[in-house]
């Protein structure tokens, strides 16, 4: 082989890749294949699954998980996770409700205070993590337990019972309900507004990840923290920001909880943090960080919504509910991993 | 740092001014204060020695039902001049340890639930040997006497379910959905078993994730969409009734929503007709009576019911009773 014909083996960094290969390299690809498989499965086994009304129910279930899965996915790409995310949603609803009630304030004031509180909790997680350098498992487990106790303790102390008082007759409630918990009717089928919140969050998070400098920072701190710091990435600021993002998601979910049920039970939310993490993992986020996407988390939440409600649509024996759920999730994740492996092999 | 402080100052000042300006002229704390302006604080009605009673339940954290039981027990304790100690754990083994701790503390009486009787047997034996009177409440009516308790105060879950089944028959329902918010809870299964026993129609069970209201709602909604024949939904806890109403609206179903247990929203739902009926086991009474019966036993060696269970329910509550109860549900004693 002479040197003159060697033009095709140019620098691999500027190698042209075909659109198909690019698609195969996307983190959410495996989960999309998984989602299609789950969809076809239930379309086949559950008669009512394909109705528009059923789709709206599935989307609602997916959106309530998805709203939290987006910031949780971003956090995982940044190399950390948050065990306090589930109860933080309840905290957000409780703060909002009790502040408005006790101060006899317009409920929008409570909504604002709640945003402040959730952002502070997120910042606290991030600050503790970066300051102490302890694993996020320990830090957020501590926050999880503290929030669980605070939710109960404060509610009991202030309201005298374990649930909040109704704020449905207070000023500002109707408009807040429109924003956080209304139903939009399209062609005779009602869709919950949380679906819009969810899509908006996915869009914003995708833009941040793929088009901004902060997005590069998130991938960098998740990939290799020390290397990232060495090239000038503000690691501390990025991680605190990511935890505050989870706080923001918890705020939206919490307000939805409050304004759709107008009374909040203080013991709720425990266990949901795992569901958010599962959705992000199914969506292609690596638990070790540095890899994943916001769209993937949405697909993961959608798979979760389809599975949990599909079992009901299919009218299977409910004794086996959790088993079916677990098996479906495992299958979806395996399929996801397999597709990703194939995709990487063809690179 | 100085700039940071300035920002915090501005944020606080902003929050304060917004909350001052943004007052609600309807509802809220001020309205509640106005309502209960004339409520008096309780005080002891007897001058017996200040005995100490311990109550140990199998309640999870933040359970509305147990909160009401506790409030009944506390009010009886105030009246009877009792030093009242409350603890709970939903793990049977932990609950037994709490009972042992109370025995070590040499309390004058113990109130305990027997949700998982086997785990509690040895602790109750110890109490009997130590000469501490025990009253069982809520669950365990069958084991209570065998374990040496004075008496049992509570409702038989199966009987409560049977009452629901009969009420559904009377209302001409044909397909009922029993919504369980805790998979593996024996009491929940017994309630649904009871419904199945007396209800002439078909009973289906639906398990939902009780710690997530949106999940409860979408699961019931999915079930109602897929099975149009369901004409009655029975929830096993008061907070889930309102969620079932939302699910029914979402699914465009005509089913009647009924529930076990009461709270303020259930009372309101019964009054305006969005709920059919509620079956109440009067948790306040379970706490109140248990403390009172222990006191009577200490003071006067009384045993109510001759050692047989004292039933606190089931009481079927419909639209007609709801209005009278709303005041009590508001304050958390019904």
XYZ file of C-alpha atoms in Angstrom:
681
model
C 0.000 0.000 0.000
C 1.499 3.330 -1.031
C 1.309 6.511 1.020
C -0.659 8.285 -1.709
C -3.808 6.159 -1.301
C -3.994 6.652 2.465
C -6.562 9.524 2.389
C -9.468 7.477 3.816
C -7.793 6.673 7.133
C -7.757 10.295 8.191
C -7.858 11.495 11.820
C -10.628 9.491 13.546
C -11.876 12.590 15.391
C -13.156 14.124 12.163
C -14.433 10.840 10.785
C -17.854 11.153 9.145
C -20.456 8.884 10.720
C -23.666 7.897 8.975
C -26.972 9.165 10.481
C -27.945 5.574 11.277
C -24.787 5.034 13.333
C -25.394 8.342 15.105
C -28.877 7.168 16.024
C -27.557 3.861 17.305
C -25.179 5.701 19.597
C -27.933 7.627 21.381
C -28.355 6.643 25.071
C -32.141 6.480 24.876
C -32.249 4.145 21.873
C -32.432 0.958 23.923
C -35.254 2.326 26.015
C -37.192 3.411 22.919
C -36.995 -0.153 21.611
C -38.060 -1.354 25.075
C -40.975 1.102 25.138
C -42.173 -0.099 21.737
C -41.936 -3.702 22.938
C -43.953 -2.962 26.106
C -46.492 -0.991 24.067
C -46.996 -3.774 21.519
C -47.171 -6.317 24.335
C -50.012 -4.552 26.143
C -51.757 -3.564 22.913
C -51.927 -7.292 22.244
C -52.878 -8.493 25.736
C -55.085 -5.679 27.068
C -58.182 -4.876 25.035
C -58.740 -1.396 26.368
C -55.081 -0.330 26.241
C -55.339 1.357 22.825
C -58.288 3.614 23.671
C -57.545 7.344 23.791
C -58.820 7.569 27.379
C -56.507 4.759 28.438
C -53.595 6.487 26.762
C -54.399 9.617 28.750
C -54.335 7.593 31.984
C -51.000 6.028 31.080
C -49.562 9.427 30.157
C -50.729 10.883 33.465
C -49.096 8.057 35.419
C -45.927 8.498 33.351
C -45.890 12.269 33.772
C -46.052 12.187 37.568
C -42.950 9.974 37.526
C -41.389 11.741 34.539
C -41.418 15.233 36.079
C -39.039 13.954 38.756
C -37.160 11.539 36.480
C -35.834 14.458 34.381
C -33.844 16.240 37.129
C -32.947 12.873 38.674
C -31.529 11.767 35.299
C -29.504 14.973 35.012
C -28.169 14.388 38.505
C -27.225 10.814 37.592
C -25.432 11.976 34.466
C -23.573 14.284 36.839
C -22.504 11.202 38.800
C -24.763 11.449 41.880
C -28.223 10.369 42.983
C -30.798 11.602 45.451
C -32.679 9.355 47.871
C -34.577 12.284 49.343
C -36.388 13.075 46.069
C -39.555 11.111 46.946
C -40.305 12.656 50.322
C -39.143 16.067 49.095
C -42.223 16.073 46.846
C -44.398 15.606 49.933
C -42.432 18.273 51.818
C -43.040 20.701 48.981
C -46.798 20.124 49.105
C -46.893 20.312 52.910
C -44.930 23.560 53.128
C -47.097 25.197 50.528
C -50.342 24.084 52.146
C -49.418 24.798 55.770
C -47.816 28.169 55.080
C -50.873 29.397 53.213
C -53.208 28.002 55.857
C -51.413 29.195 58.976
C -50.744 32.671 57.588
C -54.211 32.808 56.023
C -52.313 33.949 52.959
C -53.172 33.775 49.292
C -52.133 30.250 48.267
C -49.690 31.634 45.701
C -47.625 32.942 48.617
C -47.359 29.367 49.935
C -46.428 28.173 46.445
C -43.577 30.707 46.378
C -42.344 29.836 49.863
C -42.420 26.158 48.917
C -40.217 26.824 45.870
C -37.747 28.604 48.117
C -37.745 25.719 50.607
C -37.249 22.949 48.015
C -34.410 24.875 46.372
C -32.783 25.302 49.782
C -33.126 21.554 50.515
C -31.551 20.795 47.123
C -28.745 23.273 47.776
C -28.243 21.728 51.225
C -27.807 18.267 49.649
C -25.353 19.606 47.083
C -23.467 21.710 49.602
C -23.109 18.859 52.100
C -21.991 16.507 49.334
C -19.319 18.768 47.905
C -18.130 19.971 51.307
C -17.860 16.610 53.060
C -17.009 14.530 49.950
C -19.119 11.732 51.487
C -20.998 9.508 49.023
C -24.372 10.861 47.897
C -25.925 7.678 49.280
C -25.107 8.759 52.850
C -25.881 12.438 52.463
C -29.231 12.022 50.763
C -30.210 9.077 52.963
C -29.732 11.452 55.889
C -31.848 14.089 54.170
C -34.463 11.454 53.319
C -34.817 10.413 56.965
C -34.789 13.966 58.247
C -37.429 15.089 55.758
C -39.619 12.074 56.573
C -39.464 13.047 60.241
C -39.953 16.745 59.584
C -42.952 16.096 57.336
C -44.683 14.138 60.089
C -43.456 16.199 63.032
C -44.317 19.592 61.611
C -47.685 18.528 60.253
C -48.668 17.035 63.606
C -47.314 20.046 65.499
C -49.009 22.640 63.329
C -52.224 20.950 62.247
C -52.733 18.532 65.137
C -53.369 15.650 62.728
C -51.250 13.762 60.214
C -52.801 15.392 57.172
C -53.069 19.070 56.306
C -56.292 21.038 56.397
C -58.126 21.739 53.173
C -57.090 24.978 51.465
C -59.641 24.629 48.662
C -61.700 27.580 49.916
C -58.760 29.982 50.012
C -57.922 32.788 47.621
C -55.711 31.917 44.683
C -56.624 28.245 44.828
C -58.558 28.105 41.530
C -55.775 29.761 39.550
C -53.086 27.625 41.170
C -55.145 24.533 40.420
C -55.343 25.619 36.777
C -51.564 25.863 36.593
C -50.631 22.674 38.452
C -53.572 20.286 38.298
C -56.007 21.133 35.532
C -57.271 18.836 32.805
C -57.135 19.812 29.144
C -59.769 18.229 26.930
C -58.630 17.279 23.443
C -61.191 15.558 21.261
C -63.349 14.520 24.204
C -60.463 13.011 26.152
C -59.081 14.770 29.205
C -55.313 15.111 29.480
C -53.676 16.241 32.722
C -51.596 19.402 32.665
C -48.716 17.486 34.282
C -48.073 16.001 30.830
C -47.257 19.508 29.554
C -45.016 20.232 32.553
C -43.244 16.978 31.874
C -42.675 17.654 28.166
C -41.491 21.190 28.931
C -39.001 19.899 31.501
C -37.677 17.302 29.059
C -37.231 20.002 26.388
C -35.463 22.414 28.741
C -33.233 19.695 30.199
C -32.300 18.419 26.730
C -31.413 21.937 25.655
C -29.254 22.434 28.744
C -27.509 19.084 28.264
C -26.834 19.324 24.539
C -26.614 23.011 23.725
C -25.155 24.844 26.723
C -21.853 25.020 28.545
C -23.575 23.807 31.726
C -24.509 20.656 29.825
C -20.868 19.955 29.060
C -20.044 20.523 32.713
C -22.680 17.958 33.784
C -21.250 15.280 31.488
C -17.725 16.198 32.578
C -18.324 15.995 36.365
C -20.161 12.710 35.898
C -17.440 11.230 33.726
C -14.422 12.153 35.776
C -14.691 14.744 38.510
C -10.982 15.377 38.954
C -10.246 15.614 35.253
C -13.176 18.009 34.931
C -11.859 20.176 37.744
C -8.426 20.172 36.151
C -9.761 21.659 32.927
C -11.638 24.376 34.808
C -15.152 22.967 35.203
C -16.816 24.400 38.343
C -17.560 20.988 39.894
C -19.039 22.279 43.154
C -21.353 24.743 41.457
C -22.497 22.152 38.917
C -23.363 19.555 41.541
C -25.194 22.013 43.794
C -27.079 23.213 40.723
C -28.086 19.650 39.846
C -29.439 19.022 43.344
C -31.355 22.292 43.168
C -32.785 21.005 39.895
C -34.181 18.008 41.790
C -35.620 20.473 44.319
C -37.321 22.324 41.467
C -38.819 19.095 40.105
C -40.022 18.183 43.605
C -41.653 21.599 43.815
C -43.679 21.051 40.623
C -44.706 17.511 41.646
C -45.562 18.650 45.153
C -47.747 21.499 43.934
C -49.535 19.069 41.636
C -50.160 16.797 44.607
C -51.496 19.656 46.691
C -53.736 21.235 44.086
C -55.235 18.042 42.777
C -56.099 16.613 46.198
C -56.129 19.884 48.268
C -55.306 17.869 51.426
C -51.844 16.314 51.798
C -51.038 13.179 53.810
C -47.731 13.735 55.583
C -46.539 10.118 55.346
C -46.569 9.931 51.563
C -43.726 9.803 49.063
C -41.557 7.173 50.733
C -40.257 4.731 48.130
C -40.944 6.939 45.132
C -37.305 8.069 44.946
C -36.432 4.580 43.717
C -39.074 4.774 41.015
C -37.516 8.000 39.689
C -34.076 6.416 39.668
C -35.446 3.294 37.935
C -37.059 5.463 35.244
C -33.744 7.237 34.621
C -31.837 3.940 34.488
C -34.306 2.330 32.065
C -33.941 5.489 29.998
C -30.250 4.796 29.519
C -28.588 6.726 32.358
C -25.563 4.937 33.735
C -25.558 4.580 37.525
C -21.875 5.470 37.428
C -22.534 8.808 35.724
C -21.350 10.581 32.584
C -23.857 9.001 30.211
C -27.581 9.413 29.640
C -30.233 11.805 28.365
C -33.360 13.664 29.436
C -35.415 12.145 26.615
C -34.329 8.726 27.866
C -35.697 9.459 31.339
C -39.009 10.373 29.728
C -39.080 7.093 27.825
C -38.212 5.303 31.077
C -41.102 7.008 32.870
C -43.377 6.114 29.965
C -42.373 2.440 30.198
C -43.086 2.554 33.930
C -46.495 4.172 33.350
C -47.403 1.655 30.660
C -46.344 -1.320 32.761
C -48.029 -0.328 36.008
C -51.308 0.579 34.297
C -51.092 -2.062 31.558
C -51.283 -4.750 34.217
C -54.574 -3.251 35.357
C -55.852 -2.946 31.784
C -54.904 -6.560 31.112
C -56.874 -7.582 34.242
C -54.214 -9.910 35.521
C -54.469 -11.445 38.968
C -53.385 -8.584 41.245
C -51.575 -10.922 43.657
C -48.813 -11.046 41.076
C -48.812 -7.302 40.389
C -45.371 -6.549 41.829
C -43.876 -9.586 40.133
C -45.127 -8.534 36.716
C -43.891 -5.014 37.338
C -40.439 -6.215 38.304
C -40.181 -8.667 35.427
C -41.250 -6.059 32.875
C -38.744 -3.560 34.216
C -35.942 -6.086 34.183
C -36.780 -7.119 30.612
C -36.934 -3.528 29.440
C -33.579 -2.771 31.018
C -31.956 -5.896 29.585
C -33.265 -5.084 26.124
C -31.965 -1.574 26.586
C -28.504 -2.826 27.537
C -28.439 -5.311 24.660
C -29.345 -2.685 22.066
C -26.710 -0.355 23.457
C -24.076 -3.054 23.266
C -24.977 -3.790 19.658
C -24.886 -0.100 18.880
C -21.455 0.303 20.402
C -20.148 -2.778 18.586
C -21.078 -1.315 15.195
C -19.248 1.957 15.829
C -19.921 37.228 51.141
C -21.293 40.748 51.598
C -23.062 40.464 48.271
C -24.489 37.121 49.341
C -25.878 38.655 52.545
C -27.466 41.470 50.588
C -29.196 38.955 48.354
C -30.469 36.944 51.305
C -31.748 40.159 52.871
C -33.556 41.154 49.708
C -35.077 37.674 49.366
C -36.317 37.647 52.963
C -37.712 41.166 52.748
C -39.428 40.214 49.513
C -40.945 37.063 50.955
C -42.180 38.961 54.007
C -43.789 41.768 52.061
C -45.436 39.326 49.663
C -46.895 37.324 52.531
C -48.188 40.450 54.219
C -49.752 41.748 51.036
C -51.031 38.383 49.868
C -53.494 37.535 52.603
C -56.502 35.375 51.823
C -59.828 36.709 53.031
C -61.384 33.246 52.877
C -60.580 30.014 54.723
C -57.276 29.312 56.444
C -56.165 29.513 60.038
C -58.056 32.715 60.839
C -61.366 31.117 59.881
C -60.541 28.069 61.976
C -59.626 30.190 64.994
C -62.939 31.966 64.715
C -64.725 28.610 64.633
C -63.216 27.226 67.782
C -62.987 30.395 69.835
C -65.066 28.829 72.562
C -63.323 25.483 73.001
C -62.154 24.711 76.526
C -59.015 22.772 77.521
C -59.675 19.470 79.310
C -58.622 18.757 82.871
C -58.639 15.743 85.151
C -62.078 14.840 86.447
C -60.821 12.409 89.119
C -58.237 12.497 91.892
C -56.975 8.916 91.639
C -53.162 8.507 91.724
C -51.366 9.512 88.535
C -50.967 6.051 86.944
C -48.941 5.528 83.802
C -50.478 3.700 80.835
C -48.559 2.753 77.692
C -50.182 2.234 74.308
C -48.226 0.359 71.623
C -49.752 -0.021 68.158
C -48.738 -1.480 64.819
C -49.354 1.826 63.056
C -47.045 3.071 60.329
C -45.827 6.662 60.257
C -48.437 9.334 59.662
C -51.523 7.165 59.559
C -54.761 9.172 59.848
C -56.639 6.329 61.498
C -54.143 5.795 64.312
C -53.888 9.486 64.834
C -57.558 9.486 65.804
C -57.132 6.452 68.085
C -54.300 8.271 69.811
C -56.303 11.432 70.220
C -59.144 9.472 71.868
C -56.726 7.801 74.259
C -55.082 11.106 75.124
C -58.364 12.771 75.974
C -59.430 9.898 78.204
C -56.001 10.063 79.854
C -56.450 13.755 80.663
C -59.836 13.059 82.199
C -58.645 10.049 84.217
C -55.461 11.737 85.463
C -53.299 9.255 83.554
C -49.734 9.741 82.375
C -50.142 8.451 78.815
C -47.265 7.076 76.712
C -47.731 6.294 73.019
C -45.408 4.407 70.702
C -45.828 2.473 67.480
C -43.971 0.348 64.958
C -45.306 -1.452 61.901
C -42.736 -4.244 62.284
C -44.159 -6.867 64.667
C -40.805 -7.621 66.264
C -40.130 -3.958 66.978
C -43.616 -3.580 68.400
C -42.973 -6.501 70.784
C -39.751 -4.824 71.919
C -41.666 -1.641 72.656
C -44.093 -3.651 74.807
C -41.140 -5.162 76.660
C -39.706 -1.697 77.199
C -43.021 -0.586 78.723
C -42.973 -3.620 81.058
C -39.396 -2.749 82.077
C -40.618 0.748 82.846
C -43.168 -0.814 85.235
C -46.148 1.005 83.772
C -49.543 0.527 85.428
C -51.352 -0.669 82.325
C -50.697 -1.595 78.706
C -52.861 -1.132 75.617
C -51.689 -3.089 72.607
C -52.793 -4.146 69.114
C -52.404 -7.729 67.944
C -52.047 -7.284 64.185
C -49.440 -10.066 64.152
C -50.446 -12.016 67.289
C -47.669 -14.638 67.284
C -44.956 -12.051 67.611
C -46.696 -10.451 70.598
C -47.460 -13.572 72.625
C -44.283 -13.751 74.723
C -44.345 -10.030 75.492
C -47.923 -10.333 76.735
C -47.000 -13.357 78.864
C -44.308 -11.239 80.459
C -46.799 -8.481 81.200
C -49.155 -10.946 82.876
C -46.355 -12.319 85.051
C -45.400 -8.772 86.013
C -49.018 -8.179 87.039
C -49.645 -5.425 84.503
C -53.221 -5.378 83.138
C -53.436 -5.461 79.338
C -56.224 -4.375 77.023
C -56.048 -5.181 73.315
C -57.531 -2.814 70.747
C -58.386 -2.817 67.045
C -57.030 -6.168 65.841
C -56.677 -9.470 67.691
C -60.190 -10.095 69.008
C -59.654 -13.849 68.686
C -56.319 -14.039 70.502
C -57.017 -11.390 73.120
C -58.480 -13.669 75.786
C -56.021 -16.511 75.220
C -53.148 -14.096 75.695
C -54.525 -13.036 79.075
C -55.834 -9.589 78.188
C -58.648 -8.100 80.285
C -60.760 -7.349 77.262
C -60.643 -6.359 73.618
C -61.933 -3.079 72.196
C -62.349 -2.961 68.459
C -64.046 -4.007 65.333
C -63.901 -7.325 63.613
C -62.584 -6.491 60.141
C -64.509 -9.312 58.484
C -67.766 -8.176 60.128
C -67.091 -4.631 58.905
C -66.599 -5.980 55.387
C -69.825 -7.955 55.677
C -71.674 -4.778 56.619
C -70.335 -3.130 53.461
C -71.465 -6.097 51.347
C -74.978 -5.886 52.776
C -75.164 -2.138 52.230
C -74.045 -2.626 48.614
C -76.818 -5.210 48.128
C -79.342 -2.753 49.489
C -78.123 -0.162 47.022
C -78.580 -2.606 44.149
C -74.922 -2.738 43.141
C -73.653 -5.619 41.038
C -69.891 -5.317 40.571
C -67.694 -3.998 43.340
C -64.022 -3.078 43.290
C -62.142 -3.431 46.576
C -59.123 -1.075 46.532
C -56.274 -2.233 48.810
C -53.610 0.381 49.474
C -51.205 -1.967 51.307
C -50.371 -5.295 49.757
C -50.017 -8.019 52.395
C -51.991 -6.290 55.169
C -54.115 -9.005 56.801
C -56.794 -6.580 58.003
C -57.239 -5.249 54.469
C -57.688 -8.724 53.052
C -60.229 -9.531 55.807
C -62.252 -6.456 54.904
C -62.437 -7.486 51.261
C -63.184 -11.085 52.311
C -66.082 -9.762 54.371
C -67.453 -7.810 51.416
C -67.177 -10.914 49.254
C -69.032 -12.998 51.855
C -72.256 -10.994 51.944
C -72.263 -9.178 48.596
C -74.446 -10.911 46.004
C -72.508 -9.458 43.066
C -68.929 -9.902 41.964
C -66.011 -8.491 43.968
C -62.656 -7.687 42.369
C -59.511 -6.570 44.174
C -57.163 -3.851 43.050
C -53.809 -3.260 44.721
C -52.481 0.289 44.560
C -49.361 2.014 45.827
C -50.705 3.817 48.893
C -47.714 6.136 49.263
C -48.365 7.828 45.931
C -51.782 9.437 45.367
C -51.267 9.978 41.605
C -50.541 6.265 41.312
C -53.688 5.362 43.260
C -55.708 7.649 41.012
C -54.345 6.384 37.707
C -54.635 2.744 38.777
C -58.325 3.096 39.706
C -58.883 5.118 36.540
C -57.277 2.384 34.435
C -59.435 -0.260 36.106
C -62.650 1.698 35.552
C -61.743 2.328 31.915
C -61.103 -1.305 31.226
C -64.017 -2.745 33.183
C -67.126 -0.682 32.558
C -69.316 -3.044 34.560
C -67.870 -1.948 37.903
C -70.614 0.065 39.629
C -69.156 0.374 43.136
C -65.648 1.248 44.272
C -64.825 0.558 47.925
C -61.641 2.145 49.301
C -60.182 0.819 52.560
C -58.957 4.130 53.941
C -60.600 7.552 54.128
C -57.882 9.510 52.249
C -58.299 7.265 49.210
C -62.030 7.909 48.795
C -61.527 11.400 47.380
C -58.843 10.085 45.014
C -61.261 7.407 43.810
C -63.791 10.156 43.054
C -61.191 11.884 40.850
C -60.410 8.600 39.104
C -64.100 8.028 38.466
C -64.411 11.465 36.864
C -61.306 10.821 34.757
C -62.657 7.518 33.524
C -66.170 8.864 32.955
C -67.551 6.065 35.102
C -70.906 5.975 36.880
C -69.680 3.864 39.798
C -70.598 4.756 43.369
C -67.627 5.440 45.644
C -67.844 4.034 49.190
C -65.179 3.802 51.840
C -64.017 2.427 55.143
C -63.207 5.010 57.840
C -63.959 8.688 58.087
C -62.219 12.022 57.770
C -63.282 15.606 57.080
C -63.242 15.151 53.306
C -65.251 11.934 53.494
C -67.865 13.689 55.645
C -68.046 16.494 53.088
C -68.238 13.971 50.235
C -71.096 12.126 51.922
C -72.954 15.377 52.513
C -72.748 16.527 48.879
C -73.461 13.073 47.466
C -70.128 12.340 45.756
C -69.708 9.406 48.139
C -72.329 6.733 48.810
C -71.579 5.633 52.363
C -68.723 5.127 54.802
C -68.327 2.341 57.316
C -66.797 3.630 60.511
C -65.191 1.613 63.302
C -64.902 4.703 65.486
C -61.163 4.791 66.130
C -61.600 7.543 68.718
C -63.658 5.133 70.770
C -60.970 2.441 70.562
C -58.394 4.719 72.167
C -60.770 6.372 74.607
C -62.415 3.193 75.849
C -59.123 1.343 76.240
C -57.718 3.985 78.585
C -61.009 4.367 80.411
C -61.406 0.611 80.904
C -57.873 0.314 82.283
C -58.659 3.124 84.682
C -61.926 1.463 85.731
C -60.036 -1.769 86.304
C -57.404 -0.078 88.470
C -59.944 1.967 90.406
C -62.854 -0.384 90.682
C -61.689 -3.798 89.349
C -64.289 -3.498 86.579
C -64.143 -5.580 83.414
C -66.460 -4.537 80.584
C -67.926 -7.164 78.289
C -67.098 -9.952 80.728
C -63.849 -10.539 78.885
C -65.544 -10.706 75.502
C -64.701 -8.215 72.756
C -66.360 -4.810 72.984
C -67.249 -3.831 69.417
C -66.782 -0.229 68.283
C -68.147 -0.796 64.807
C -69.146 -1.158 62.077
C -71.328 1.901 61.871
C -72.662 2.721 58.408
C -72.641 6.468 57.791
C -74.647 7.991 54.975
C -75.661 11.411 53.741
C -78.132 11.809 56.627
C -75.479 11.489 59.353
C -72.676 13.292 57.573
C -73.657 16.864 58.391
C -73.754 16.182 62.113
C -70.306 14.563 61.983
C -68.421 17.155 59.946
C -67.607 19.249 63.010
C -65.962 16.247 64.684
C -64.059 15.129 61.596
C -62.708 18.689 61.240
C -61.142 18.498 64.668
C -59.830 14.981 64.045
C -61.828 12.954 66.559
C -64.141 11.104 64.153
